Each structure stands twice: as C-alpha cells, then as structure tokens.
Coordinates of C-alpha atoms and ligand atoms in Angstrom, one line a residue:
M240 CA 49.7 -28.4 -10.6
K241 CA 46.2 -26.8 -10.6
A242 CA 43.3 -28.3 -8.3
L243 CA 39.8 -28.1 -9.0
I244 CA 37.0 -28.4 -6.6
P245 CA 33.5 -28.9 -8.0
A246 CA 31.2 -27.2 -5.6
A247 CA 28.2 -25.6 -7.1
G248 CA 25.6 -28.6 -6.2
H249 CA 22.5 -27.5 -4.5
G250 CA 22.9 -30.1 -1.8
T251 CA 19.7 -31.5 -2.1
R252 CA 20.6 -34.6 -0.3
F253 CA 20.9 -32.3 2.5
A254 CA 18.0 -30.4 2.4
P255 CA 16.3 -28.2 4.0
F256 CA 19.8 -27.0 5.8
T257 CA 21.6 -26.5 2.2
K258 CA 18.5 -23.7 1.1
L259 CA 20.5 -21.6 3.0
V260 CA 24.0 -22.7 3.7
P261 CA 26.3 -24.4 1.2
K262 CA 26.9 -28.3 2.6
E263 CA 30.3 -27.5 1.6
M264 CA 30.0 -24.8 4.7
L265 CA 28.8 -27.4 7.4
P266 CA 31.5 -27.3 10.0
I267 CA 34.7 -29.4 10.7
G268 CA 35.8 -28.3 14.0
A269 CA 35.8 -24.3 13.4
R270 CA 36.5 -24.3 10.1
P271 CA 33.9 -25.3 6.6
A272 CA 34.7 -28.3 4.9
I273 CA 35.6 -26.7 1.9
A274 CA 39.0 -25.4 3.9
L275 CA 39.8 -28.8 4.4
I276 CA 39.8 -29.5 0.8
V277 CA 41.8 -26.6 -0.1
D278 CA 44.0 -27.9 2.9
E279 CA 44.7 -31.4 0.8
A280 CA 45.2 -29.8 -2.3
I281 CA 48.1 -27.6 -1.0
E282 CA 49.4 -30.5 0.7
A283 CA 49.3 -32.3 -2.8
G284 CA 51.3 -29.4 -4.4
A285 CA 48.5 -27.7 -5.7
D286 CA 49.5 -24.0 -6.4
E287 CA 46.3 -22.5 -7.6
V288 CA 43.1 -24.0 -6.6
V289 CA 40.0 -23.7 -8.6
I290 CA 36.3 -23.3 -7.1
I291 CA 33.3 -24.3 -9.3
T292 CA 30.2 -22.4 -7.0
S293 CA 27.3 -20.8 -8.0
P294 CA 26.1 -17.4 -7.4
E295 CA 23.6 -19.0 -4.6
K296 CA 27.1 -19.8 -2.6
P297 CA 28.8 -16.6 -1.7
L298 CA 29.5 -17.9 1.8
L299 CA 32.4 -20.0 0.1
K300 CA 33.8 -16.8 -1.2
K301 CA 33.3 -15.5 2.4
W302 CA 35.3 -17.8 4.0
F303 CA 38.2 -16.9 2.2
E304 CA 38.4 -13.4 3.1
I305 CA 38.5 -14.7 6.9
E306 CA 40.9 -16.9 6.6
P307 CA 43.0 -16.0 3.2
P308 CA 44.0 -18.8 1.4
K309 CA 47.8 -20.1 1.2
V310 CA 47.5 -20.8 -2.6
K311 CA 45.8 -18.5 -5.7
I312 CA 41.8 -19.5 -5.6
T313 CA 40.3 -19.0 -8.9
W314 CA 36.2 -18.8 -8.8
V315 CA 34.1 -19.7 -11.7
D316 CA 30.4 -19.5 -11.3
Q317 CA 28.3 -22.4 -12.8
I318 CA 25.6 -20.5 -13.6
E319 CA 23.2 -23.6 -14.9
Q320 CA 23.6 -27.3 -13.7
H321 CA 23.7 -30.3 -15.7
G322 CA 26.2 -32.6 -13.8
L323 CA 29.8 -33.2 -12.4
G324 CA 31.0 -33.2 -15.7
H325 CA 29.4 -30.1 -16.9
A326 CA 30.6 -28.8 -13.6
V327 CA 34.4 -29.7 -14.3
L328 CA 33.7 -28.3 -18.0
Q329 CA 33.6 -24.6 -16.7
A330 CA 36.9 -24.3 -15.8
A331 CA 38.2 -25.7 -19.2
N332 CA 39.6 -22.2 -20.3
L333 CA 41.8 -22.3 -17.3
F334 CA 43.8 -25.0 -18.1
C335 CA 46.3 -25.3 -21.1
E336 CA 48.5 -28.1 -22.1
K337 CA 51.5 -27.2 -20.0
D338 CA 49.5 -27.6 -17.2
D339 CA 49.6 -31.3 -18.0
K340 CA 47.3 -32.3 -15.3
V341 CA 44.1 -31.5 -13.1
L342 CA 43.9 -33.0 -9.5
I343 CA 39.9 -32.9 -9.1
L344 CA 38.9 -32.8 -5.2
L345 CA 34.8 -33.3 -5.2
G346 CA 33.7 -30.4 -2.7
D347 CA 31.8 -33.1 -0.6
A348 CA 33.8 -35.8 -0.1
L349 CA 36.4 -35.4 2.7
V350 CA 39.0 -37.7 3.6
S351 CA 39.8 -38.5 6.7
G352 CA 43.3 -39.9 8.0
G353 CA 45.8 -39.6 5.2
C354 CA 46.0 -37.2 2.3
A355 CA 44.5 -38.9 -0.5
S356 CA 45.8 -36.0 -3.4
K357 CA 49.0 -36.5 -2.4
A358 CA 49.3 -40.0 -2.5
M359 CA 47.6 -40.1 -6.0
V360 CA 50.4 -37.5 -7.0
E361 CA 53.0 -39.7 -5.7
R362 CA 51.0 -42.8 -7.3
S363 CA 51.4 -40.8 -10.8
E364 CA 55.2 -40.0 -10.4
A365 CA 55.8 -43.6 -9.9
L366 CA 53.9 -44.8 -12.4
G367 CA 55.9 -42.3 -14.8
G368 CA 53.2 -39.8 -14.8
V369 CA 50.1 -41.7 -15.9
A370 CA 46.6 -40.6 -14.8
V371 CA 45.2 -42.1 -11.4
I372 CA 41.7 -42.2 -9.9
G373 CA 41.0 -42.5 -6.3
V374 CA 39.0 -46.2 -5.9
E375 CA 37.1 -47.7 -2.9
E376 CA 35.2 -51.1 -2.8
V377 CA 31.5 -50.7 -2.3
P378 CA 29.0 -53.2 -1.4
L379 CA 27.1 -54.7 -4.2
E380 CA 23.9 -53.0 -3.3
K381 CA 25.2 -49.4 -3.5
V382 CA 27.1 -49.7 -6.9
S383 CA 24.2 -47.7 -8.2
R384 CA 25.4 -44.5 -5.9
Y385 CA 28.9 -44.3 -7.7
G386 CA 31.2 -44.5 -11.4
I387 CA 32.4 -48.3 -11.3
M388 CA 35.2 -49.4 -13.0
K389 CA 36.5 -52.4 -14.9
V390 CA 40.4 -52.9 -13.8
E391 CA 42.3 -55.6 -15.9
G392 CA 45.7 -55.7 -14.7
D393 CA 47.2 -52.5 -13.3
Y394 CA 44.8 -50.2 -15.4
V395 CA 41.1 -49.2 -15.6
V396 CA 39.6 -50.7 -18.8
D397 CA 35.6 -49.7 -18.9
M398 CA 33.7 -47.3 -16.2
V399 CA 29.9 -46.7 -16.1
E400 CA 28.1 -44.1 -13.9
K401 CA 26.0 -45.1 -11.3
P402 CA 25.2 -48.6 -13.2
S403 CA 22.6 -51.0 -11.7
V404 CA 23.8 -54.3 -9.7
D405 CA 23.3 -56.0 -13.0
E406 CA 25.1 -53.6 -14.9
A407 CA 28.4 -52.8 -12.5
P408 CA 31.3 -54.5 -14.2
S409 CA 32.7 -54.8 -10.1
R410 CA 32.1 -53.2 -7.0
L411 CA 34.9 -50.6 -7.6
A412 CA 33.8 -47.3 -7.3
V413 CA 34.8 -43.6 -7.8
A414 CA 35.9 -42.4 -4.4
G415 CA 35.7 -38.5 -5.1
R416 CA 39.1 -37.9 -6.3
Y417 CA 40.5 -37.8 -9.5
L418 CA 44.4 -36.6 -11.5
L419 CA 43.8 -36.7 -14.9
P420 CA 45.5 -35.0 -18.1
V421 CA 44.1 -31.8 -19.0
K422 CA 43.0 -33.0 -22.4
I423 CA 39.7 -34.1 -20.1
F424 CA 38.1 -30.9 -21.1
E425 CA 38.3 -32.0 -24.9
Y426 CA 36.4 -35.0 -23.9
L427 CA 34.1 -32.8 -21.9
K428 CA 33.7 -30.3 -24.9
T429 CA 32.3 -32.7 -26.9
Q430 CA 30.5 -35.1 -23.8
T431 CA 26.6 -36.2 -24.7
P432 CA 24.2 -36.1 -21.7
G433 CA 24.3 -39.7 -19.7
K434 CA 23.3 -40.8 -16.3
G435 CA 20.1 -38.8 -15.3
G436 CA 20.3 -36.4 -18.3
E437 CA 23.2 -34.9 -17.1
I438 CA 27.0 -34.5 -18.7
Q439 CA 29.0 -37.2 -16.9
L440 CA 32.7 -36.9 -16.1
T441 CA 32.7 -40.7 -15.7
D442 CA 31.9 -41.1 -19.4
S443 CA 34.6 -38.6 -20.2
I444 CA 37.1 -40.7 -18.7
K445 CA 35.7 -44.0 -20.5
R446 CA 36.2 -42.2 -23.5
M447 CA 39.7 -41.1 -22.5
I448 CA 40.9 -44.6 -21.6
S449 CA 39.7 -46.2 -24.5
D450 CA 41.3 -43.6 -26.6
G451 CA 44.3 -45.3 -25.0
T452 CA 44.9 -42.8 -21.8
K453 CA 46.1 -45.0 -19.1
L454 CA 44.8 -44.4 -15.9
A455 CA 45.6 -46.5 -12.7
P456 CA 43.1 -47.5 -10.1
Y457 CA 44.5 -46.5 -6.5
V458 CA 42.7 -47.5 -3.5
Y459 CA 44.4 -44.1 -0.8
P460 CA 44.8 -43.7 2.3
G461 CA 42.7 -42.5 4.5
K462 CA 38.7 -42.7 4.4
R463 CA 36.3 -40.8 2.0
Q464 CA 33.5 -39.2 4.4
D465 CA 30.5 -38.6 2.2
I466 CA 29.5 -35.0 3.8
G467 CA 26.5 -34.5 1.2
N468 CA 24.0 -36.4 4.0
P469 CA 23.4 -36.0 7.1
D470 CA 24.3 -39.5 7.9
G471 CA 27.6 -39.1 6.3
Y472 CA 28.2 -35.7 8.1
Y473 CA 27.9 -37.2 11.4
A474 CA 30.4 -40.1 10.2
A475 CA 32.8 -37.3 9.4
L476 CA 32.4 -35.6 12.5
T477 CA 33.4 -38.5 14.2
A478 CA 36.7 -39.5 12.4
F479 CA 37.9 -35.9 12.2
R480 CA 37.5 -35.4 15.9
G481 CA 41.0 -34.7 17.4
E482 CA 42.6 -34.8 13.9
C483 CA 41.5 -31.2 12.8
K484 CA 43.8 -28.4 13.1
S485 CA 41.3 -26.1 14.9
Ligands
G1P168 C1 30.0 -38.4 -8.2 C2 30.7 -38.8 -9.5 C3 30.5 -40.5 -9.3 C4 31.4 -41.2 -7.7 C5 31.0 -40.0 -7.1 C6 31.7 -40.3 -5.4 O1 28.5 -38.8 -7.8 O2 29.7 -38.6 -10.4 O3 31.3 -41.5 -10.1 O4 31.2 -42.3 -7.4 O5 30.8 -38.8 -7.0 O6 33.2 -39.8 -5.8 P1 28.1 -38.2 -7.0 O7 28.0 -38.3 -5.8 O8 28.1 -36.6 -7.3 O9 26.3 -38.2 -7.5

C-alpha cells in the first residue's frame, strides 16, 4: 500500500514562523512532525510514502537525509497551490489500479494515543475492503472549519466542505485520515473548484460515493492534534509528552 502525505501548504495559520520553517518541521520531542506521520503510515503497512511538498520547503527532504526513512519516500513538488484536492492530484501518475487504495494522512494532523491509520486499514479489511474515512464529532460552532458528512446506516451518503451551521448535515467532521480507492484520482482530474475557489478533496469523495462507492465513517483511536496553528501545537506537545520515541 502507498501512503500520501500532502505537505505543501503555506502554513498561514502559523505565520510568521512558517515563513522560515514549514509547520511539518515543528518539533515533537527531538523529531519533526513529518517523521511521526511517516511512522504512522509505516505502522499501517505502507511500503511507499509519497510526500507532496513545495520547492520552498527543502527542510522536509533534508530531514530524511539525517534520519534515513524505513520506507521508500517519493517526493512530488506542488508548484501552484489550489487546495487539498489539487495537492493530492499531483501524485496521480504514481498510482495505478493495482495499488487498489491510497492512504492519505494530512501533514498538519498528528494523532496522539493510537495509530489511526493502522486501525483504519483493519477496519476496511473487516468490512470487506471498503473505503474508510476518519471522523470526529465537532461542536456546531466549528463545523465551518471541516469537511462535514451525512451518515445513513453504516455509510457516508453526503459530504460538504466547510459548511455554515445552517448548511451542515451533521457535526461529523473529516479528521485528517482517508483510506480511499485509487479511482479518487479520476474524480480529482475532473473536479471543478469548490469552497474558497479551491479543488476540494471532499467534493471528489462526494461524487465518488454518489456513484456508488461505499465509504465507512470511522472514529479512529487516538486524538487528532492540529499543529497548523500555535494553540493546536501546544496541545500536541502536551499530548505527545511521554509518548514520543525520542
Ligand atoms: C482539510 C479538509 C477538511 C478536513 C480538515 C481536517 O481542511 O479539507 O475536509 O475536515 O482538513 O482534517 P484544512 O484544515 O486543510 O483547511
């Protein structure tokens, strides 16, 4: 299985620090956040990790010269940035049908207290190989920060990216981890811009499920830590204290 880590964003919520150092290089103990995410992908069974980054972020590659990775890492540069879906699309030619699924781990979402991705892979296997999406319940006033889904029975039936409180079909938010069939890339290739004028992964997943792909929502073990902003980073440091390998 190949994993994909989108890590090309400008890190505007963590500026001005991110004008110099990418948020994925924030230290968690003595290692950067990106190293923990690669560890999670390996623990989930990934034998190759594709990292989408940008030419402005050479430190990410440099880290893996200091600490040689335990899997093959393939680097893809995203030159222009038009949203998460656009970032994921940059890796389309690295995936083919025989890859079956792609495990997507957002570069600014760490998970403390459990291996979310491994649990999602196991969940998928237990359900006969269906797609799985990591979910967390968020307060109503925060739905506009997330992809929000509508669940009926065991599956997701609709999704909307960053809805207003009135538009939100629930309080179930996309939580930084996706295990999707590789046909998601075909949907991304024809995806028109959505929220914020950006190519949204949420919109392509929505189209895929309305074409009949089954997507199981899953509250994974552990807690998502959003290191994309200083408050989230403080919380992550507290959560990971004592849990880090170094
Ligand atoms: C992205 C996704 C959103 C998801 C969120 C947290 O948003 O577009 O659907 O809920 O990550 O996983 P971002 O935080 O990049 O704006």
